[in-house]
PDB file of C-alpha atoms in Angstrom:
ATOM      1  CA  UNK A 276     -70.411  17.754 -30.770  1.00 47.00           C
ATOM      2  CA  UNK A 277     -70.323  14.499 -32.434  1.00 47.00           C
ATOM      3  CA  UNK A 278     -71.818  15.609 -36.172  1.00 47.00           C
ATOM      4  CA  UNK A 279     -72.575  19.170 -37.516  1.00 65.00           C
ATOM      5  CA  UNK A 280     -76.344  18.762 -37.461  1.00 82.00           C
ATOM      6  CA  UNK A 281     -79.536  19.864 -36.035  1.00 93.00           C
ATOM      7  CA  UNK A 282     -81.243  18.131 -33.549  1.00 97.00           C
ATOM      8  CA  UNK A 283     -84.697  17.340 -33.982  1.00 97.00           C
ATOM      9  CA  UNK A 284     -85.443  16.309 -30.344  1.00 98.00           C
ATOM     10  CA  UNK A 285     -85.075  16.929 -26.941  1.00 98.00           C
ATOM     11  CA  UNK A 286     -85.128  14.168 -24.297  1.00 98.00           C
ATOM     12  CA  UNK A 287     -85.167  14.399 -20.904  1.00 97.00           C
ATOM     13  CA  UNK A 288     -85.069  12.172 -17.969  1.00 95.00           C
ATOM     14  CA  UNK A 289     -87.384  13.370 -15.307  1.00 92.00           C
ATOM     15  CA  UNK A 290     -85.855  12.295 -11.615  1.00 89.00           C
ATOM     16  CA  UNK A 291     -82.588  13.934 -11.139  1.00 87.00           C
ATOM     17  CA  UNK A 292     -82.717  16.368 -13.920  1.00 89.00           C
ATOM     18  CA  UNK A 293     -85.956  18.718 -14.117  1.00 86.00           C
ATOM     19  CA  UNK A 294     -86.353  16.982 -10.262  1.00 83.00           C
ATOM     20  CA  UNK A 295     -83.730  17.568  -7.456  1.00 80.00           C
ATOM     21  CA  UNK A 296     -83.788  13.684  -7.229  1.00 81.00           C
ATOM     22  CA  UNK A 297     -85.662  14.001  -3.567  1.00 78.00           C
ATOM     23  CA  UNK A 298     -88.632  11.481  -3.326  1.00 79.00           C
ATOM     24  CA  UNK A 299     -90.775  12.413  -0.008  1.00 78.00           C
ATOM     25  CA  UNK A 300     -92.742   8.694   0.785  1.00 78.00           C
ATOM     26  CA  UNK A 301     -95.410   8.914   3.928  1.00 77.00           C
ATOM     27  CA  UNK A 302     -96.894   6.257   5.991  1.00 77.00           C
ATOM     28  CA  UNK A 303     -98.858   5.305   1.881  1.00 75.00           C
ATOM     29  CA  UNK A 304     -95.576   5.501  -0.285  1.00 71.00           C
ATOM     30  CA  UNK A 305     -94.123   7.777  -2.293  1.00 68.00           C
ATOM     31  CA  UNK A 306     -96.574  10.895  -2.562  1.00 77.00           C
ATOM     32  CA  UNK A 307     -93.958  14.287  -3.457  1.00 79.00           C
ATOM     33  CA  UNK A 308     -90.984  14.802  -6.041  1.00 78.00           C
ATOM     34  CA  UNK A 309     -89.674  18.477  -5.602  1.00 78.00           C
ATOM     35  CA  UNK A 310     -89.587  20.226  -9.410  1.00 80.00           C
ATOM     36  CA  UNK A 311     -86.933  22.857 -10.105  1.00 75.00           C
ATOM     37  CA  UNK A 312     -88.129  26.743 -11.389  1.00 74.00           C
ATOM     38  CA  UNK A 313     -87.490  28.029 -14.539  1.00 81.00           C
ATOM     39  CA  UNK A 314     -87.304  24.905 -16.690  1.00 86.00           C
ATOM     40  CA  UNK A 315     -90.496  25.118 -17.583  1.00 86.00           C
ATOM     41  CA  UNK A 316     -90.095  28.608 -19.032  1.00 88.00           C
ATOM     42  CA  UNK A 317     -86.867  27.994 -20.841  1.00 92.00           C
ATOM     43  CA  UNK A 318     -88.786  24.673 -22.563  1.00 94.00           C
ATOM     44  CA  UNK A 319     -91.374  26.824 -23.656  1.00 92.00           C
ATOM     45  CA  UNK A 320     -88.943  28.799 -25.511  1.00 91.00           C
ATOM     46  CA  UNK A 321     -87.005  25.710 -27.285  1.00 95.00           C
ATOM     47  CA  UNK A 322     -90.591  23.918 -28.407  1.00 95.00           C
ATOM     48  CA  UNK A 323     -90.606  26.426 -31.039  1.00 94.00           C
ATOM     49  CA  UNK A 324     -87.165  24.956 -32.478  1.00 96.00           C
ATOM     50  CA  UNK A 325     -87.264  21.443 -31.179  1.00 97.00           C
ATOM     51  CA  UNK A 326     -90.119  18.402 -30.150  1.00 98.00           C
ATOM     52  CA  UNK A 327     -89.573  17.854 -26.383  1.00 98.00           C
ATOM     53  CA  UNK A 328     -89.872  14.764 -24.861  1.00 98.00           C
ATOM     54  CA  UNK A 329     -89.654  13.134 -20.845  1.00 96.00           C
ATOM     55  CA  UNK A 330     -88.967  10.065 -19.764  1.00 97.00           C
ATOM     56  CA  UNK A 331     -89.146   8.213 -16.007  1.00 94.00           C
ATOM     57  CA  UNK A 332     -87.705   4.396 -15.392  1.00 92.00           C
ATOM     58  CA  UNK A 333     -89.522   5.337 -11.560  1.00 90.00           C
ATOM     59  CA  UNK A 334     -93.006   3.223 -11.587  1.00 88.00           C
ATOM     60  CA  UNK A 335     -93.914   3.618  -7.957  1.00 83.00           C
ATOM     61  CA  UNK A 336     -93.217   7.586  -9.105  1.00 85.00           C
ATOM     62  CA  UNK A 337     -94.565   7.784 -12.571  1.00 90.00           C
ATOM     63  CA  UNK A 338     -98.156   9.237 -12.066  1.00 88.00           C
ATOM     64  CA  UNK A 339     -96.265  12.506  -9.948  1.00 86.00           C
ATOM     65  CA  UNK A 340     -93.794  12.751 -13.181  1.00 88.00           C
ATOM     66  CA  UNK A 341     -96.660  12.501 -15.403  1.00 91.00           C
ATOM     67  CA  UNK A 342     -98.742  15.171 -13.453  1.00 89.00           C
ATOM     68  CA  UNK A 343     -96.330  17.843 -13.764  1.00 90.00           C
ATOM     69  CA  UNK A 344     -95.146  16.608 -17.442  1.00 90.00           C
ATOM     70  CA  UNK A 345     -98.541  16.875 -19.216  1.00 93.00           C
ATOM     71  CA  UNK A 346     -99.165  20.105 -16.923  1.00 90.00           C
ATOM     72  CA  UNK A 347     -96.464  21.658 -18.630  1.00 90.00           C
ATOM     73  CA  UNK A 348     -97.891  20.761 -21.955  1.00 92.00           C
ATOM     74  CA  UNK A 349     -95.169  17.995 -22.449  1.00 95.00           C
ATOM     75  CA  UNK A 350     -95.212  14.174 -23.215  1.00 96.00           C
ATOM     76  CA  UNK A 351     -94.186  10.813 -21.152  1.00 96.00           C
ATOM     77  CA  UNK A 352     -93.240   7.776 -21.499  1.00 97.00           C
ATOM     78  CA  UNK A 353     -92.629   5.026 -18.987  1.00 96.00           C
ATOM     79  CA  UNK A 354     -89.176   3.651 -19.968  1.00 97.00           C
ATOM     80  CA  UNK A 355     -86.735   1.779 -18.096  1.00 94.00           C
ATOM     81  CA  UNK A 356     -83.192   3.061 -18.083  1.00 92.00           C
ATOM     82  CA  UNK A 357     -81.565  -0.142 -19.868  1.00 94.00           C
ATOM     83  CA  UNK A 358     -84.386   0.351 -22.581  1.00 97.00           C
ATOM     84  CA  UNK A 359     -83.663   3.950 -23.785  1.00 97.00           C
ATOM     85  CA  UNK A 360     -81.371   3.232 -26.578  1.00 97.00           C
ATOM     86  CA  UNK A 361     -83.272   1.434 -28.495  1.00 98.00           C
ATOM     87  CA  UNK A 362     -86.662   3.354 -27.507  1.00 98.00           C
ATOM     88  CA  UNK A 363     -85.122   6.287 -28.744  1.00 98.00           C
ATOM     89  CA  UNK A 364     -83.702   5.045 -31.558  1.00 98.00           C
ATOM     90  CA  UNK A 365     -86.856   3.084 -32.688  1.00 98.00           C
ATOM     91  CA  UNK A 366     -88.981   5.974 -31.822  1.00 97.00           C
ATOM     92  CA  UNK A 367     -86.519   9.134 -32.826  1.00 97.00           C
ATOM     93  CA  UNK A 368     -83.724   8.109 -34.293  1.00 97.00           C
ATOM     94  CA  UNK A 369     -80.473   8.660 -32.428  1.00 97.00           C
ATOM     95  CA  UNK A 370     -78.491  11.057 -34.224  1.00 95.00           C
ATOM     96  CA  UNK A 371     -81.657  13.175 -34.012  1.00 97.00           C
ATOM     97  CA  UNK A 372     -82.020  13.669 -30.408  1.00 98.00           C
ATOM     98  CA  UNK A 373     -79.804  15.561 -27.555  1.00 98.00           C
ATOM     99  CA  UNK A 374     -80.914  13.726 -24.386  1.00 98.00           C
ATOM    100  CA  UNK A 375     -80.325  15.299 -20.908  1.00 98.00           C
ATOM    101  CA  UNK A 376     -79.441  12.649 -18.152  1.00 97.00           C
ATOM    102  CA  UNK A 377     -77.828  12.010 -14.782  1.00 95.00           C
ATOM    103  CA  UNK A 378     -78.433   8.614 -14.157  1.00 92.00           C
ATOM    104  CA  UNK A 379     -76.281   5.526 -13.663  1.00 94.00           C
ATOM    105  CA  UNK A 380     -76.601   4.160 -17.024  1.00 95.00           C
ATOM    106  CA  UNK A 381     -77.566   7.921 -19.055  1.00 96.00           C
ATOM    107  CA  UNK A 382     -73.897   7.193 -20.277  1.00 97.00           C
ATOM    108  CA  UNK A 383     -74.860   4.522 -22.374  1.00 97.00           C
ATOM    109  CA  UNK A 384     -77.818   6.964 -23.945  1.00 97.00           C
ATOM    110  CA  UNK A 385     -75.027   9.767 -24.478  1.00 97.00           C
ATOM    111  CA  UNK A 386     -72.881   7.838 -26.196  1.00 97.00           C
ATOM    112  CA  UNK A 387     -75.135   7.016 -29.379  1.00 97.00           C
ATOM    113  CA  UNK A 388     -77.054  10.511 -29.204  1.00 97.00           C
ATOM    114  CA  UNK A 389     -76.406  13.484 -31.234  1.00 97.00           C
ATOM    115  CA  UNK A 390     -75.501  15.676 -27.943  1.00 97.00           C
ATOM    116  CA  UNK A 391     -75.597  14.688 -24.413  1.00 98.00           C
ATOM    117  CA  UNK A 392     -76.144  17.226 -21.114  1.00 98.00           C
ATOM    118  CA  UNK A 393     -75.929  15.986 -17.537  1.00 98.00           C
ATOM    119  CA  UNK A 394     -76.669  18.336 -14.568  1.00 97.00           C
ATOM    120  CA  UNK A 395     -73.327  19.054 -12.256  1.00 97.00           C
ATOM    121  CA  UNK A 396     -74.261  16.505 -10.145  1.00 95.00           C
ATOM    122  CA  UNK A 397     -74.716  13.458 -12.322  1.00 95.00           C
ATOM    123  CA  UNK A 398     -72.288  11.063 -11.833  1.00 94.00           C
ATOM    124  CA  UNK A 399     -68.877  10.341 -12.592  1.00 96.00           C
ATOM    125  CA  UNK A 400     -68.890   8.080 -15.566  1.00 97.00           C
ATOM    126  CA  UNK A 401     -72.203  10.522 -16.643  1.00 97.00           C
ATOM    127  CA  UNK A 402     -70.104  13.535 -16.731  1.00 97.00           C
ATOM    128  CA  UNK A 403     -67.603  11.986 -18.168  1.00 98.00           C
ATOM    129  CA  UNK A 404     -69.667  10.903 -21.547  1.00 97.00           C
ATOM    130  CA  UNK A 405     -71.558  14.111 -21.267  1.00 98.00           C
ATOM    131  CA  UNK A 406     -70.984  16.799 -24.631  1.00 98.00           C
ATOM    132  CA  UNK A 407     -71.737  19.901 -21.781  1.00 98.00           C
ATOM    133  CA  UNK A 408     -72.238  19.639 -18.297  1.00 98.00           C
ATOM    134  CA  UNK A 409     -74.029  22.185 -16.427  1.00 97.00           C
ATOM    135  CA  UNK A 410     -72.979  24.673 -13.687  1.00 97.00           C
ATOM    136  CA  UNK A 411     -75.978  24.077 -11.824  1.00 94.00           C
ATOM    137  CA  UNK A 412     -77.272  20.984 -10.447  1.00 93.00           C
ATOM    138  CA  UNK A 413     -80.295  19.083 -11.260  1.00 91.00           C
ATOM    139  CA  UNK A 414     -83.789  20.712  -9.643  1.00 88.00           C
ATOM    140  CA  UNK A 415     -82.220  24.000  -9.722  1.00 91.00           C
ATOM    141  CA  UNK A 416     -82.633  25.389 -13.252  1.00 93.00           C
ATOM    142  CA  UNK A 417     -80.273  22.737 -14.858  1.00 94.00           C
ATOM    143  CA  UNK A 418     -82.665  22.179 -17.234  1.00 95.00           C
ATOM    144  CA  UNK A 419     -83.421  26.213 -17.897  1.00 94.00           C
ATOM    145  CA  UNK A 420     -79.301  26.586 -18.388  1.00 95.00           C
ATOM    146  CA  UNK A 421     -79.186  23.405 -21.011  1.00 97.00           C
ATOM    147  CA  UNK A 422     -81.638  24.928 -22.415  1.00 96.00           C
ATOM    148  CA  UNK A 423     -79.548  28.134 -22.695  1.00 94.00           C
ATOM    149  CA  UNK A 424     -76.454  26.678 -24.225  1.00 96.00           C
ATOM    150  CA  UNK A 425     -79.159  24.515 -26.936  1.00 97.00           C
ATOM    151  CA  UNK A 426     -80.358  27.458 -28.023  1.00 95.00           C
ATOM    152  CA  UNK A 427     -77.271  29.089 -28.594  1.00 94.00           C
ATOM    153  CA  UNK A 428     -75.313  26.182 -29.742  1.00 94.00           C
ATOM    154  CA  UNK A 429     -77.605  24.744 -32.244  1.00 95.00           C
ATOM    155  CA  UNK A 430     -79.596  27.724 -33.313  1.00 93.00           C
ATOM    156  CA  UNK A 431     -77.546  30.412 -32.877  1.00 91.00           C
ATOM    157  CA  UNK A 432     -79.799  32.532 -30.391  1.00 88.00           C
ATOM    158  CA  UNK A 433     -78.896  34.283 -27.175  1.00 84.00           C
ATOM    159  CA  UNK A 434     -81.677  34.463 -24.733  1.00 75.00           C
ATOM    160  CA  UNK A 435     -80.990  37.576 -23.859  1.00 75.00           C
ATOM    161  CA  UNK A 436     -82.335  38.686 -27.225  1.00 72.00           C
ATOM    162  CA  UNK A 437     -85.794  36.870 -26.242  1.00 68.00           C
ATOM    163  CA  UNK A 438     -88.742  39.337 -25.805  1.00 67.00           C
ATOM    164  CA  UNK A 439     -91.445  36.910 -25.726  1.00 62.00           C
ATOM    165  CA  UNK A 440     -92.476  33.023 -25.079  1.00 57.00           C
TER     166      UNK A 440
END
């Protein structure tokens, strides 16, 4: 951890960290992202503690993203991946925010954040800049397991001491 301080914000990339990455296109385009089980849950837990935010650089994609997003009761924004940086810092504030990313420039965005997570399967240079990397892979409770090791981590709670969301 960079700074002894408490994170005020959660951001989270959508493809290839609460998605398995998989776009389905028909005959008409793209039309199906696959969503992973669980996150949703374990986000419902860390609102109480933390404001939780998604972003998606995918504009062909954005409308699926933004479905499932506000479904779960959670914000988007449309920003491209070169643009986070200084989105989040204009909007949030760096040192404010852990960001969970995968993608190939989510390094840059984990190098000026408070905390960064990738999912197992981020890349190389991701993993490498990343505070915690996961044990599972993106789309398959990645998200529910960062969510885990936030709570614990920053506000001292083990799940397993949850009895309600």
């Amino acid at each position: 951890m960079r700074k002894k301080h408490i994170p005020k914000y959660l951001i989270l990339d959508v493809d290839g960290v609460i998605t398995d990455g998989t776009m389905i296109y028909d005959s008409k385009g793209k039309r199906f992202k696959i969503f992973g089980s669980d996150d949703h849950d374990s986000l419902k837990i860390l609102k109480k503690y933390m404001k939780i935010y998604f972003v998606s650089g995918d504009k062909k994609g954005f409308q699926i993203s933004k479905k499932r997003v506000t479904d779960m009761g959670f914000k988007i924004s449309h920003v491209s991946a070169m643009d986070r940086v200084d989105w989040i810092e204009k909007k949030f504030g760096l040192l404010n925010c852990i960001y969970i990313g995968d993608g190939i420039f989510d390094h840059l965005v984990m190098k000026k954040v408070l905390y960064g997570i990738a999912p197992k399967n981020s890349l190389d240079h991701v993993l490498d800049e990343a505070d915690y990397v996961t044990k599972r892979s993106s789309g398959d409770r990645a998200v529910a397991e960062g969510v885990i090791h936030i709570l614990k981590i920053f506000f001292n709670i083990n799940l397993r001491n949850i009895k309600k969301i």
